[in-house]
Amino acid sequence: MIITPESSSESFRQIVEADHAGADSGAAKLRRRRRDRMEMIRTTSVVVIAFLLMTQAFYVAAAVMIPVISAVVISLALRPIVRKLSSYGLPDAVAAFITLGLLTGVTVLLASRLITPASEWMSRTPIKFKLRQLEQKLEPLREPLESVQEASHEISKAVDKSTATPSDELSAPEAVVIKPPNLVSAMLSSTWQLAAGSLLCIVLTFFFLAKGEALLEHIAVVLPFEASGTSCESGVAAVERSISRYLLTVSVINACLGASVAAACWLVGVPNALLWGAMATLLNFLPYIGGLVGAGVVLLVSLFTFDSIAYASLAPLAYVTLTAIEGNFVTPSVLGRSMSLNPLVVILSLTYWTWLWGAAGAVLAVPLLAIFVSACRQFNGTRPLAAMLSD
């Protein structure tokens, strides 16, 4: 093969062009990486800012948001029942009224049945007598302390008068004493807030149930269900079914746990076994924390009831054992992996909502997490997040 000057220059030009092309390709990859990194930083910043703003808004508007969120959770749980009644020809409003009326009636009936034994136990509990005895024992010590406190107050007033100058007396502002509200007014305020919040929750739940189909039409315009390959109706119905199944299953499991705890307390001889069984049912809606609180309450009741510490520990030991069996074997096997939540995520959600809304947030923490995970499973882009939050 004969190499001419023209062929050698052509080969050199091709080599140079290839080098430039490689350099351009490397620069393009570098620019693309930088662009992707900046996009990720912007997205993360927007998510963090939105989360902080949402937290502030939820904290400030807690009196309104707690009934609204509670109504959303309850309506998602009851919507399949309303849809089933509507399939028999009943209007949505009538079906919603029947469903919500039955739920409210059962709740009021159970509460009225539990208030009487609870008040009776509180009136005859040994704790009250022990506190009275302790107060009587401390009565001789309280009088000298009160006299010392009064003398100290008089001395401080005398010192202030002796060190005060005429200009200080003229310019001294008048002391304003702000008295905090007494216990009765605080209880009345809390009662009115609870009553108003409960009424608002019931009204909103009724309208969410009665106007559910209209809400679906508006959701279809906003949420990109078509991009995930499902329709709006099927997507929201899937969320409703999963949440309804989750809440119903958890409620039945908690009721069975409460019945088991009541039976254990009755066998041991703890008074008002049904009351502690109902307490176990309600507290078990708070994962991890509810079981510890319930076992502690049963331990205190047993210690005030029985003289032997060993015998008094039987009821709380049975409580802890039953709760451990329920949490580690019964609930995972019944719910399956479809609604199994990551324990760490559950604890974080419980901590966040309890800090934000107190006891109401603790009750809503797990249902809200379950709703979020179920909604994330309906979109292709958020399914990895749902898998990460699941167990």
mmCIF file of C-alpha atoms in Angstrom:
data_model
loop_
_atom_site.group_PDB
_atom_site.id
_atom_site.type_symbol
_atom_site.label_atom_id
_atom_site.label_comp_id
_atom_site.label_asym_id
_atom_site.label_seq_id
_atom_site.Cartn_x
_atom_site.Cartn_y
_atom_site.Cartn_z
ATOM 1 C CA MET A 1 0.000 0.000 0.000
ATOM 2 C CA ILE A 2 1.422 3.363 -1.089
ATOM 3 C CA ILE A 3 1.017 6.227 1.366
ATOM 4 C CA THR A 4 0.631 9.573 -0.334
ATOM 5 C CA PRO A 5 0.730 13.002 1.323
ATOM 6 C CA GLU A 6 -2.978 13.416 0.653
ATOM 7 C CA SER A 7 -3.894 10.135 2.383
ATOM 8 C CA SER A 8 -1.705 10.876 5.388
ATOM 9 C CA SER A 9 -3.227 14.332 5.835
ATOM 10 C CA GLU A 10 -6.720 12.843 5.541
ATOM 11 C CA SER A 11 -5.924 10.272 8.218
ATOM 12 C CA PHE A 12 -4.517 12.967 10.479
ATOM 13 C CA ARG A 13 -7.649 15.065 10.002
ATOM 14 C CA GLN A 14 -9.872 12.082 10.903
ATOM 15 C CA ILE A 15 -7.845 11.451 14.052
ATOM 16 C CA VAL A 16 -8.144 15.094 15.096
ATOM 17 C CA GLU A 17 -11.897 15.101 14.434
ATOM 18 C CA ALA A 18 -12.293 11.921 16.460
ATOM 19 C CA ASP A 19 -10.390 13.490 19.347
ATOM 20 C CA HIS A 20 -12.589 16.593 19.187
ATOM 21 C CA ALA A 21 -15.710 14.422 19.049
ATOM 22 C CA GLY A 22 -14.565 12.483 22.111
ATOM 23 C CA ALA A 23 -13.799 15.697 23.944
ATOM 24 C CA ASP A 24 -17.206 17.115 23.021
ATOM 25 C CA SER A 25 -18.886 13.898 24.181
ATOM 26 C CA GLY A 26 -17.056 14.017 27.519
ATOM 27 C CA ALA A 27 -17.917 17.684 27.991
ATOM 28 C CA ALA A 28 -21.559 16.951 27.164
ATOM 29 C CA LYS A 29 -21.655 14.170 29.747
ATOM 30 C CA LEU A 30 -20.096 16.466 32.326
ATOM 31 C CA ARG A 31 -22.620 19.213 31.574
ATOM 32 C CA ARG A 32 -25.454 16.687 31.766
ATOM 33 C CA ARG A 33 -24.244 15.443 35.155
ATOM 34 C CA ARG A 34 -24.033 18.997 36.460
ATOM 35 C CA ARG A 35 -27.499 19.766 35.123
ATOM 36 C CA ASP A 36 -28.944 16.635 36.735
ATOM 37 C CA ARG A 37 -27.232 17.478 40.022
ATOM 38 C CA MET A 38 -28.609 21.012 40.017
ATOM 39 C CA GLU A 39 -32.071 19.700 39.151
ATOM 40 C CA MET A 40 -31.917 17.273 42.068
ATOM 41 C CA ILE A 41 -30.798 20.067 44.415
ATOM 42 C CA ARG A 42 -33.652 22.308 43.253
ATOM 43 C CA THR A 43 -36.199 19.519 43.623
ATOM 44 C CA THR A 44 -34.945 18.631 47.100
ATOM 45 C CA SER A 45 -35.011 22.278 48.155
ATOM 46 C CA VAL A 46 -38.577 22.697 46.924
ATOM 47 C CA VAL A 47 -39.690 19.541 48.759
ATOM 48 C CA VAL A 48 -38.021 20.623 52.016
ATOM 49 C CA ILE A 49 -39.484 24.144 51.833
ATOM 50 C CA ALA A 50 -42.944 22.764 51.035
ATOM 51 C CA PHE A 51 -42.683 20.344 53.965
ATOM 52 C CA LEU A 52 -41.702 23.130 56.369
ATOM 53 C CA LEU A 53 -44.515 25.386 55.142
ATOM 54 C CA MET A 54 -47.013 22.531 55.433
ATOM 55 C CA THR A 55 -45.841 21.807 58.981
ATOM 56 C CA GLN A 56 -46.248 25.447 59.979
ATOM 57 C CA ALA A 57 -49.693 25.638 58.378
ATOM 58 C CA PHE A 58 -50.856 22.419 60.058
ATOM 59 C CA TYR A 59 -49.567 23.638 63.424
ATOM 60 C CA VAL A 60 -51.244 27.039 63.222
ATOM 61 C CA ALA A 61 -54.536 25.671 61.859
ATOM 62 C CA ALA A 62 -54.654 22.593 64.107
ATOM 63 C CA ALA A 63 -58.146 23.398 65.416
ATOM 64 C CA VAL A 64 -59.508 23.201 61.860
ATOM 65 C CA MET A 65 -57.149 20.717 60.230
ATOM 66 C CA ILE A 66 -57.604 17.951 62.810
ATOM 67 C CA PRO A 67 -61.373 17.603 62.137
ATOM 68 C CA VAL A 68 -60.795 17.907 58.374
ATOM 69 C CA ILE A 69 -58.082 15.234 58.240
ATOM 70 C CA SER A 70 -60.090 12.997 60.569
ATOM 71 C CA ALA A 71 -63.103 13.347 58.288
ATOM 72 C CA VAL A 72 -60.994 12.410 55.257
ATOM 73 C CA VAL A 73 -59.678 9.273 56.977
ATOM 74 C CA ILE A 74 -63.125 8.212 58.200
ATOM 75 C CA SER A 75 -64.729 8.862 54.811
ATOM 76 C CA LEU A 76 -62.078 6.782 53.030
ATOM 77 C CA ALA A 77 -62.769 3.939 55.438
ATOM 78 C CA LEU A 78 -66.572 4.160 55.113
ATOM 79 C CA ARG A 79 -66.808 4.962 51.410
ATOM 80 C CA PRO A 80 -66.980 1.287 50.276
ATOM 81 C CA ILE A 81 -69.942 0.736 52.620
ATOM 82 C CA VAL A 82 -71.736 3.776 51.199
ATOM 83 C CA ARG A 83 -71.015 2.593 47.665
ATOM 84 C CA LYS A 84 -72.438 -0.840 48.529
ATOM 85 C CA LEU A 85 -75.643 0.689 49.914
ATOM 86 C CA SER A 86 -75.915 2.948 46.871
ATOM 87 C CA SER A 87 -75.794 -0.106 44.609
ATOM 88 C CA TYR A 88 -79.156 -1.152 46.104
ATOM 89 C CA GLY A 89 -80.763 2.053 44.846
ATOM 90 C CA LEU A 90 -80.301 4.308 47.857
ATOM 91 C CA PRO A 91 -79.166 7.886 47.209
ATOM 92 C CA ASP A 92 -75.642 8.676 48.294
ATOM 93 C CA ALA A 93 -76.886 11.135 50.929
ATOM 94 C CA VAL A 94 -79.206 8.538 52.488
ATOM 95 C CA ALA A 95 -76.511 5.859 52.422
ATOM 96 C CA ALA A 96 -74.034 8.261 54.014
ATOM 97 C CA PHE A 97 -76.550 9.247 56.700
ATOM 98 C CA ILE A 98 -77.287 5.602 57.581
ATOM 99 C CA THR A 99 -73.617 4.615 57.701
ATOM 100 C CA LEU A 100 -72.500 7.618 59.717
ATOM 101 C CA GLY A 101 -75.518 7.387 62.026
ATOM 102 C CA LEU A 102 -74.794 3.752 62.853
ATOM 103 C CA LEU A 103 -71.128 4.514 63.516
ATOM 104 C CA THR A 104 -71.957 7.490 65.752
ATOM 105 C CA GLY A 105 -74.617 5.542 67.640
ATOM 106 C CA VAL A 106 -72.330 2.596 68.328
ATOM 107 C CA THR A 107 -69.554 4.940 69.472
ATOM 108 C CA VAL A 108 -71.853 6.833 71.860
ATOM 109 C CA LEU A 109 -73.300 3.568 73.221
ATOM 110 C CA LEU A 110 -69.883 2.088 73.938
ATOM 111 C CA ALA A 111 -68.666 5.329 75.505
ATOM 112 C CA SER A 112 -71.703 5.526 77.792
ATOM 113 C CA ARG A 113 -71.217 1.917 78.858
ATOM 114 C CA LEU A 114 -67.575 2.569 79.758
ATOM 115 C CA ILE A 115 -67.973 5.928 81.511
ATOM 116 C CA THR A 116 -69.895 4.438 84.458
ATOM 117 C CA PRO A 117 -67.347 1.760 85.463
ATOM 118 C CA ALA A 118 -64.501 4.195 84.838
ATOM 119 C CA SER A 119 -66.017 6.829 87.142
ATOM 120 C CA GLU A 120 -66.810 4.200 89.778
ATOM 121 C CA TRP A 121 -63.250 2.919 89.719
ATOM 122 C CA MET A 122 -61.840 6.445 89.943
ATOM 123 C CA SER A 123 -64.059 7.179 92.947
ATOM 124 C CA ARG A 124 -62.998 4.125 94.938
ATOM 125 C CA THR A 125 -59.423 3.699 93.755
ATOM 126 C CA PRO A 126 -56.839 3.449 96.564
ATOM 127 C CA ILE A 127 -54.785 6.162 94.849
ATOM 128 C CA LYS A 128 -57.188 8.835 96.068
ATOM 129 C CA PHE A 129 -56.984 7.589 99.653
ATOM 130 C CA LYS A 130 -53.211 7.362 99.504
ATOM 131 C CA LEU A 131 -53.011 10.922 98.225
ATOM 132 C CA ARG A 132 -55.299 12.102 101.007
ATOM 133 C CA GLN A 133 -53.190 10.327 103.605
ATOM 134 C CA LEU A 134 -50.060 11.870 102.130
ATOM 135 C CA GLU A 135 -51.665 15.308 102.207
ATOM 136 C CA GLN A 136 -52.631 14.849 105.852
ATOM 137 C CA LYS A 137 -49.095 13.776 106.723
ATOM 138 C CA LEU A 138 -47.643 16.822 105.009
ATOM 139 C CA GLU A 139 -50.107 19.212 106.648
ATOM 140 C CA PRO A 140 -47.886 19.905 109.712
ATOM 141 C CA LEU A 141 -44.982 20.736 107.424
ATOM 142 C CA ARG A 142 -46.991 22.964 105.133
ATOM 143 C CA GLU A 143 -47.916 25.524 107.824
ATOM 144 C CA PRO A 144 -44.282 26.388 108.773
ATOM 145 C CA LEU A 145 -43.394 26.583 105.100
ATOM 146 C CA GLU A 146 -46.259 28.972 104.477
ATOM 147 C CA SER A 147 -45.178 31.162 107.416
ATOM 148 C CA VAL A 148 -41.590 31.182 106.141
ATOM 149 C CA GLN A 149 -42.819 32.119 102.685
ATOM 150 C CA GLU A 150 -44.909 34.983 104.075
ATOM 151 C CA ALA A 151 -41.972 36.236 106.159
ATOM 152 C CA SER A 152 -39.693 36.108 103.133
ATOM 153 C CA HIS A 153 -42.231 38.067 101.134
ATOM 154 C CA GLU A 154 -42.482 40.733 103.850
ATOM 155 C CA ILE A 155 -38.686 41.005 104.052
ATOM 156 C CA SER A 156 -38.362 41.438 100.286
ATOM 157 C CA LYS A 157 -41.013 44.163 100.357
ATOM 158 C CA ALA A 158 -39.193 45.955 103.190
ATOM 159 C CA VAL A 159 -35.876 45.753 101.328
ATOM 160 C CA ASP A 160 -37.462 47.145 98.175
ATOM 161 C CA LYS A 161 -38.919 50.085 100.121
ATOM 162 C CA SER A 162 -35.630 50.852 101.863
ATOM 163 C CA THR A 163 -33.581 50.812 98.663
ATOM 164 C CA ALA A 164 -36.101 52.665 96.526
ATOM 165 C CA THR A 165 -35.480 56.351 95.749
ATOM 166 C CA PRO A 166 -38.215 58.995 95.383
ATOM 167 C CA SER A 167 -37.674 59.066 91.630
ATOM 168 C CA ASP A 168 -38.093 55.294 91.499
ATOM 169 C CA GLU A 169 -41.339 55.553 93.421
ATOM 170 C CA LEU A 170 -42.633 58.160 90.997
ATOM 171 C CA SER A 171 -41.514 56.327 87.863
ATOM 172 C CA ALA A 172 -42.237 52.797 88.982
ATOM 173 C CA PRO A 173 -44.988 51.326 86.814
ATOM 174 C CA GLU A 174 -47.968 49.716 88.370
ATOM 175 C CA ALA A 175 -47.584 45.970 88.636
ATOM 176 C CA VAL A 176 -50.003 44.010 86.507
ATOM 177 C CA VAL A 177 -50.818 40.510 87.695
ATOM 178 C CA ILE A 178 -52.172 38.145 85.062
ATOM 179 C CA LYS A 179 -54.040 35.307 86.664
ATOM 180 C CA PRO A 180 -54.015 32.062 84.714
ATOM 181 C CA PRO A 181 -57.378 30.425 84.052
ATOM 182 C CA ASN A 182 -58.509 28.079 86.755
ATOM 183 C CA LEU A 183 -59.031 24.364 86.254
ATOM 184 C CA VAL A 184 -62.782 24.631 85.687
ATOM 185 C CA SER A 185 -62.493 27.231 82.919
ATOM 186 C CA ALA A 186 -59.677 25.259 81.271
ATOM 187 C CA MET A 187 -61.775 22.079 81.322
ATOM 188 C CA LEU A 188 -64.800 23.919 79.922
ATOM 189 C CA SER A 189 -62.675 25.396 77.140
ATOM 190 C CA SER A 190 -61.253 21.977 76.260
ATOM 191 C CA THR A 191 -64.730 20.434 76.339
ATOM 192 C CA TRP A 192 -66.135 23.074 73.987
ATOM 193 C CA GLN A 193 -63.199 22.659 71.611
ATOM 194 C CA LEU A 194 -63.645 18.884 71.608
ATOM 195 C CA ALA A 195 -67.388 19.190 71.010
ATOM 196 C CA ALA A 196 -66.941 21.704 68.184
ATOM 197 C CA GLY A 197 -64.216 19.619 66.555
ATOM 198 C CA SER A 198 -66.298 16.445 66.796
ATOM 199 C CA LEU A 199 -69.341 18.167 65.280
ATOM 200 C CA LEU A 200 -67.248 19.578 62.430
ATOM 201 C CA CYS A 201 -65.720 16.152 61.800
ATOM 202 C CA ILE A 202 -69.152 14.493 61.622
ATOM 203 C CA VAL A 203 -70.532 17.128 59.242
ATOM 204 C CA LEU A 204 -67.500 16.980 56.949
ATOM 205 C CA THR A 205 -67.544 13.183 56.936
ATOM 206 C CA PHE A 206 -71.175 13.219 55.845
ATOM 207 C CA PHE A 207 -70.478 15.557 52.940
ATOM 208 C CA PHE A 208 -67.350 13.631 51.920
ATOM 209 C CA LEU A 209 -69.434 10.453 51.810
ATOM 210 C CA ALA A 210 -72.457 12.022 50.128
ATOM 211 C CA LYS A 211 -70.476 13.974 47.504
ATOM 212 C CA GLY A 212 -67.755 11.418 46.856
ATOM 213 C CA GLU A 213 -68.489 10.993 43.152
ATOM 214 C CA ALA A 214 -68.315 14.738 42.529
ATOM 215 C CA LEU A 215 -64.975 14.842 44.317
ATOM 216 C CA LEU A 216 -63.686 12.096 42.020
ATOM 217 C CA GLU A 217 -64.534 14.181 38.974
ATOM 218 C CA HIS A 218 -62.495 17.103 40.320
ATOM 219 C CA ILE A 219 -59.604 14.835 41.307
ATOM 220 C CA ALA A 220 -59.519 13.421 37.777
ATOM 221 C CA VAL A 221 -58.709 16.889 36.428
ATOM 222 C CA VAL A 222 -55.830 17.478 38.855
ATOM 223 C CA LEU A 223 -54.069 14.147 39.336
ATOM 224 C CA PRO A 224 -52.264 12.452 36.405
ATOM 225 C CA PHE A 225 -53.877 9.045 36.683
ATOM 226 C CA GLU A 226 -53.663 8.540 32.907
ATOM 227 C CA ALA A 227 -49.875 8.690 33.079
ATOM 228 C CA SER A 228 -49.860 5.771 35.491
ATOM 229 C CA GLY A 229 -52.050 3.623 33.274
ATOM 230 C CA THR A 230 -55.136 3.732 35.503
ATOM 231 C CA SER A 231 -58.278 5.813 35.532
ATOM 232 C CA CYS A 232 -59.198 8.231 38.285
ATOM 233 C CA GLU A 233 -62.098 6.092 39.483
ATOM 234 C CA SER A 234 -60.042 2.917 39.663
ATOM 235 C CA GLY A 235 -57.113 4.681 41.328
ATOM 236 C CA VAL A 236 -59.169 6.315 44.077
ATOM 237 C CA ALA A 237 -61.225 3.138 44.481
ATOM 238 C CA ALA A 238 -57.997 1.182 44.977
ATOM 239 C CA VAL A 239 -56.918 3.619 47.688
ATOM 240 C CA GLU A 240 -60.345 3.386 49.335
ATOM 241 C CA ARG A 241 -60.317 -0.421 49.281
ATOM 242 C CA SER A 242 -56.823 -0.691 50.716
ATOM 243 C CA ILE A 243 -57.454 1.881 53.460
ATOM 244 C CA SER A 244 -60.862 0.436 54.327
ATOM 245 C CA ARG A 245 -59.410 -3.064 54.483
ATOM 246 C CA TYR A 246 -56.493 -1.861 56.588
ATOM 247 C CA LEU A 247 -58.595 0.078 59.121
ATOM 248 C CA LEU A 248 -61.254 -2.625 59.376
ATOM 249 C CA THR A 249 -58.669 -5.372 59.853
ATOM 250 C CA VAL A 250 -56.733 -3.384 62.444
ATOM 251 C CA SER A 251 -59.966 -2.556 64.302
ATOM 252 C CA VAL A 252 -60.979 -6.229 64.467
ATOM 253 C CA ILE A 253 -57.498 -7.263 65.619
ATOM 254 C CA ASN A 254 -57.477 -4.565 68.301
ATOM 255 C CA ALA A 255 -60.938 -5.619 69.484
ATOM 256 C CA CYS A 256 -59.753 -9.230 69.783
ATOM 257 C CA LEU A 257 -56.693 -8.051 71.697
ATOM 258 C CA GLY A 258 -58.900 -6.028 74.045
ATOM 259 C CA ALA A 259 -61.115 -9.055 74.667
ATOM 260 C CA SER A 260 -58.030 -11.166 75.426
ATOM 261 C CA VAL A 261 -56.656 -8.549 77.833
ATOM 262 C CA ALA A 262 -60.052 -8.286 79.552
ATOM 263 C CA ALA A 263 -60.171 -12.080 79.936
ATOM 264 C CA ALA A 264 -56.642 -12.139 81.378
ATOM 265 C CA CYS A 265 -57.465 -9.364 83.862
ATOM 266 C CA TRP A 266 -60.665 -11.174 84.876
ATOM 267 C CA LEU A 267 -58.808 -14.441 85.448
ATOM 268 C CA VAL A 268 -56.173 -12.732 87.581
ATOM 269 C CA GLY A 269 -58.801 -10.803 89.541
ATOM 270 C CA VAL A 270 -58.159 -7.230 88.418
ATOM 271 C CA PRO A 271 -61.325 -5.136 88.985
ATOM 272 C CA ASN A 272 -63.214 -3.687 86.006
ATOM 273 C CA ALA A 273 -61.660 -6.064 83.497
ATOM 274 C CA LEU A 274 -63.921 -4.830 80.684
ATOM 275 C CA LEU A 275 -62.688 -1.277 81.223
ATOM 276 C CA TRP A 276 -59.048 -2.311 80.814
ATOM 277 C CA GLY A 277 -59.937 -4.416 77.787
ATOM 278 C CA ALA A 278 -61.555 -1.398 76.135
ATOM 279 C CA MET A 279 -58.505 0.662 77.056
ATOM 280 C CA ALA A 280 -56.263 -1.951 75.416
ATOM 281 C CA THR A 281 -58.381 -1.826 72.255
ATOM 282 C CA LEU A 282 -58.092 1.949 71.958
ATOM 283 C CA LEU A 283 -54.420 2.187 72.928
ATOM 284 C CA ASN A 284 -53.414 -0.471 70.417
ATOM 285 C CA PHE A 285 -54.206 1.998 67.627
ATOM 286 C CA LEU A 286 -50.969 3.689 68.777
ATOM 287 C CA PRO A 287 -48.198 1.314 67.655
ATOM 288 C CA TYR A 288 -45.512 0.479 70.220
ATOM 289 C CA ILE A 289 -46.440 3.344 72.565
ATOM 290 C CA GLY A 290 -50.003 2.202 73.243
ATOM 291 C CA GLY A 291 -48.952 -1.225 74.487
ATOM 292 C CA LEU A 292 -46.408 0.232 76.904
ATOM 293 C CA VAL A 293 -48.883 2.775 78.278
ATOM 294 C CA GLY A 294 -51.612 0.157 78.691
ATOM 295 C CA ALA A 295 -49.300 -2.294 80.437
ATOM 296 C CA GLY A 296 -48.161 0.476 82.783
ATOM 297 C CA VAL A 297 -51.758 1.361 83.692
ATOM 298 C CA VAL A 298 -52.650 -2.289 84.345
ATOM 299 C CA LEU A 299 -49.496 -2.622 86.469
ATOM 300 C CA LEU A 300 -50.505 0.347 88.636
ATOM 301 C CA VAL A 301 -54.037 -0.986 89.053
ATOM 302 C CA SER A 302 -52.684 -4.406 90.007
ATOM 303 C CA LEU A 303 -50.232 -2.941 92.517
ATOM 304 C CA PHE A 304 -53.036 -1.013 94.245
ATOM 305 C CA THR A 305 -55.291 -4.077 94.185
ATOM 306 C CA PHE A 306 -53.029 -6.921 95.317
ATOM 307 C CA ASP A 307 -50.578 -7.093 98.202
ATOM 308 C CA SER A 308 -48.113 -9.407 96.478
ATOM 309 C CA ILE A 309 -45.906 -7.725 93.881
ATOM 310 C CA ALA A 310 -45.313 -11.046 92.119
ATOM 311 C CA TYR A 311 -49.033 -11.683 91.746
ATOM 312 C CA ALA A 312 -49.649 -8.072 90.714
ATOM 313 C CA SER A 313 -47.213 -8.500 87.824
ATOM 314 C CA LEU A 314 -49.260 -11.316 86.235
ATOM 315 C CA ALA A 315 -51.823 -9.062 84.537
ATOM 316 C CA PRO A 316 -49.318 -6.630 82.957
ATOM 317 C CA LEU A 317 -47.127 -9.576 81.935
ATOM 318 C CA ALA A 318 -50.115 -11.124 80.155
ATOM 319 C CA TYR A 319 -50.841 -7.726 78.558
ATOM 320 C CA VAL A 320 -47.291 -7.434 77.198
ATOM 321 C CA THR A 321 -47.294 -11.050 75.971
ATOM 322 C CA LEU A 322 -50.593 -10.667 74.124
ATOM 323 C CA THR A 323 -49.463 -7.377 72.568
ATOM 324 C CA ALA A 324 -46.189 -8.951 71.414
ATOM 325 C CA ILE A 325 -48.014 -11.892 69.833
ATOM 326 C CA GLU A 326 -50.428 -9.535 68.081
ATOM 327 C CA GLY A 327 -47.732 -7.214 66.763
ATOM 328 C CA ASN A 328 -45.244 -9.844 65.617
ATOM 329 C CA PHE A 329 -47.443 -12.679 64.370
ATOM 330 C CA VAL A 330 -51.166 -11.889 64.063
ATOM 331 C CA THR A 331 -51.143 -8.498 62.332
ATOM 332 C CA PRO A 332 -48.355 -9.298 59.802
ATOM 333 C CA SER A 333 -49.971 -12.594 58.829
ATOM 334 C CA VAL A 334 -53.463 -11.096 58.453
ATOM 335 C CA LEU A 335 -52.531 -7.900 56.646
ATOM 336 C CA GLY A 336 -49.809 -9.493 54.547
ATOM 337 C CA ARG A 337 -47.145 -7.513 52.744
ATOM 338 C CA SER A 338 -49.681 -5.413 50.829
ATOM 339 C CA MET A 339 -50.105 -2.952 53.732
ATOM 340 C CA SER A 340 -47.092 -3.832 55.852
ATOM 341 C CA LEU A 341 -45.375 -0.587 56.851
ATOM 342 C CA ASN A 342 -41.737 -0.093 57.745
ATOM 343 C CA PRO A 343 -41.469 0.047 61.576
ATOM 344 C CA LEU A 344 -38.911 2.867 61.446
ATOM 345 C CA VAL A 345 -41.194 4.919 59.194
ATOM 346 C CA VAL A 346 -44.122 4.210 61.534
ATOM 347 C CA ILE A 347 -42.142 5.483 64.533
ATOM 348 C CA LEU A 348 -41.049 8.605 62.633
ATOM 349 C CA SER A 349 -44.635 9.287 61.526
ATOM 350 C CA LEU A 350 -45.905 8.731 65.059
ATOM 351 C CA THR A 351 -43.275 11.090 66.466
ATOM 352 C CA TYR A 352 -43.954 13.803 63.897
ATOM 353 C CA TRP A 353 -47.750 13.844 64.151
ATOM 354 C CA THR A 354 -47.724 13.507 67.953
ATOM 355 C CA TRP A 355 -45.380 16.486 68.211
ATOM 356 C CA LEU A 356 -47.574 18.421 65.787
ATOM 357 C CA TRP A 357 -51.079 17.616 67.054
ATOM 358 C CA GLY A 358 -50.677 15.767 70.336
ATOM 359 C CA ALA A 359 -53.016 12.847 71.024
ATOM 360 C CA ALA A 360 -55.047 13.463 67.856
ATOM 361 C CA GLY A 361 -51.870 13.323 65.787
ATOM 362 C CA ALA A 362 -50.850 10.071 67.451
ATOM 363 C CA VAL A 363 -54.184 8.507 66.463
ATOM 364 C CA LEU A 364 -53.988 9.781 62.873
ATOM 365 C CA ALA A 365 -50.289 9.017 62.302
ATOM 366 C CA VAL A 366 -50.555 5.435 61.042
ATOM 367 C CA PRO A 367 -53.758 5.899 58.954
ATOM 368 C CA LEU A 368 -52.221 8.933 57.237
ATOM 369 C CA LEU A 369 -49.050 6.968 56.513
ATOM 370 C CA ALA A 370 -51.113 4.094 55.117
ATOM 371 C CA ILE A 371 -53.084 6.487 52.899
ATOM 372 C CA PHE A 372 -49.866 8.067 51.624
ATOM 373 C CA VAL A 373 -48.281 4.698 50.813
ATOM 374 C CA SER A 374 -51.441 3.447 49.109
ATOM 375 C CA ALA A 375 -51.675 6.627 47.015
ATOM 376 C CA CYS A 376 -48.003 6.377 46.006
ATOM 377 C CA ARG A 377 -48.637 2.891 44.632
ATOM 378 C CA GLN A 378 -51.073 4.292 42.068
ATOM 379 C CA PHE A 379 -48.400 6.276 40.169
ATOM 380 C CA ASN A 380 -45.404 4.942 38.307
ATOM 381 C CA GLY A 381 -43.135 7.719 39.524
ATOM 382 C CA THR A 382 -43.891 7.207 43.231
ATOM 383 C CA ARG A 383 -44.000 3.407 43.400
ATOM 384 C CA PRO A 384 -40.318 3.215 44.455
ATOM 385 C CA LEU A 385 -41.152 5.554 47.354
ATOM 386 C CA ALA A 386 -44.059 3.311 48.358
ATOM 387 C CA ALA A 387 -41.749 0.291 48.259
ATOM 388 C CA MET A 388 -39.228 2.117 50.460
ATOM 389 C CA LEU A 389 -41.889 3.018 53.047
ATOM 390 C CA SER A 390 -43.253 -0.534 53.118
ATOM 391 C CA ASP A 391 -41.731 -3.347 55.111
#
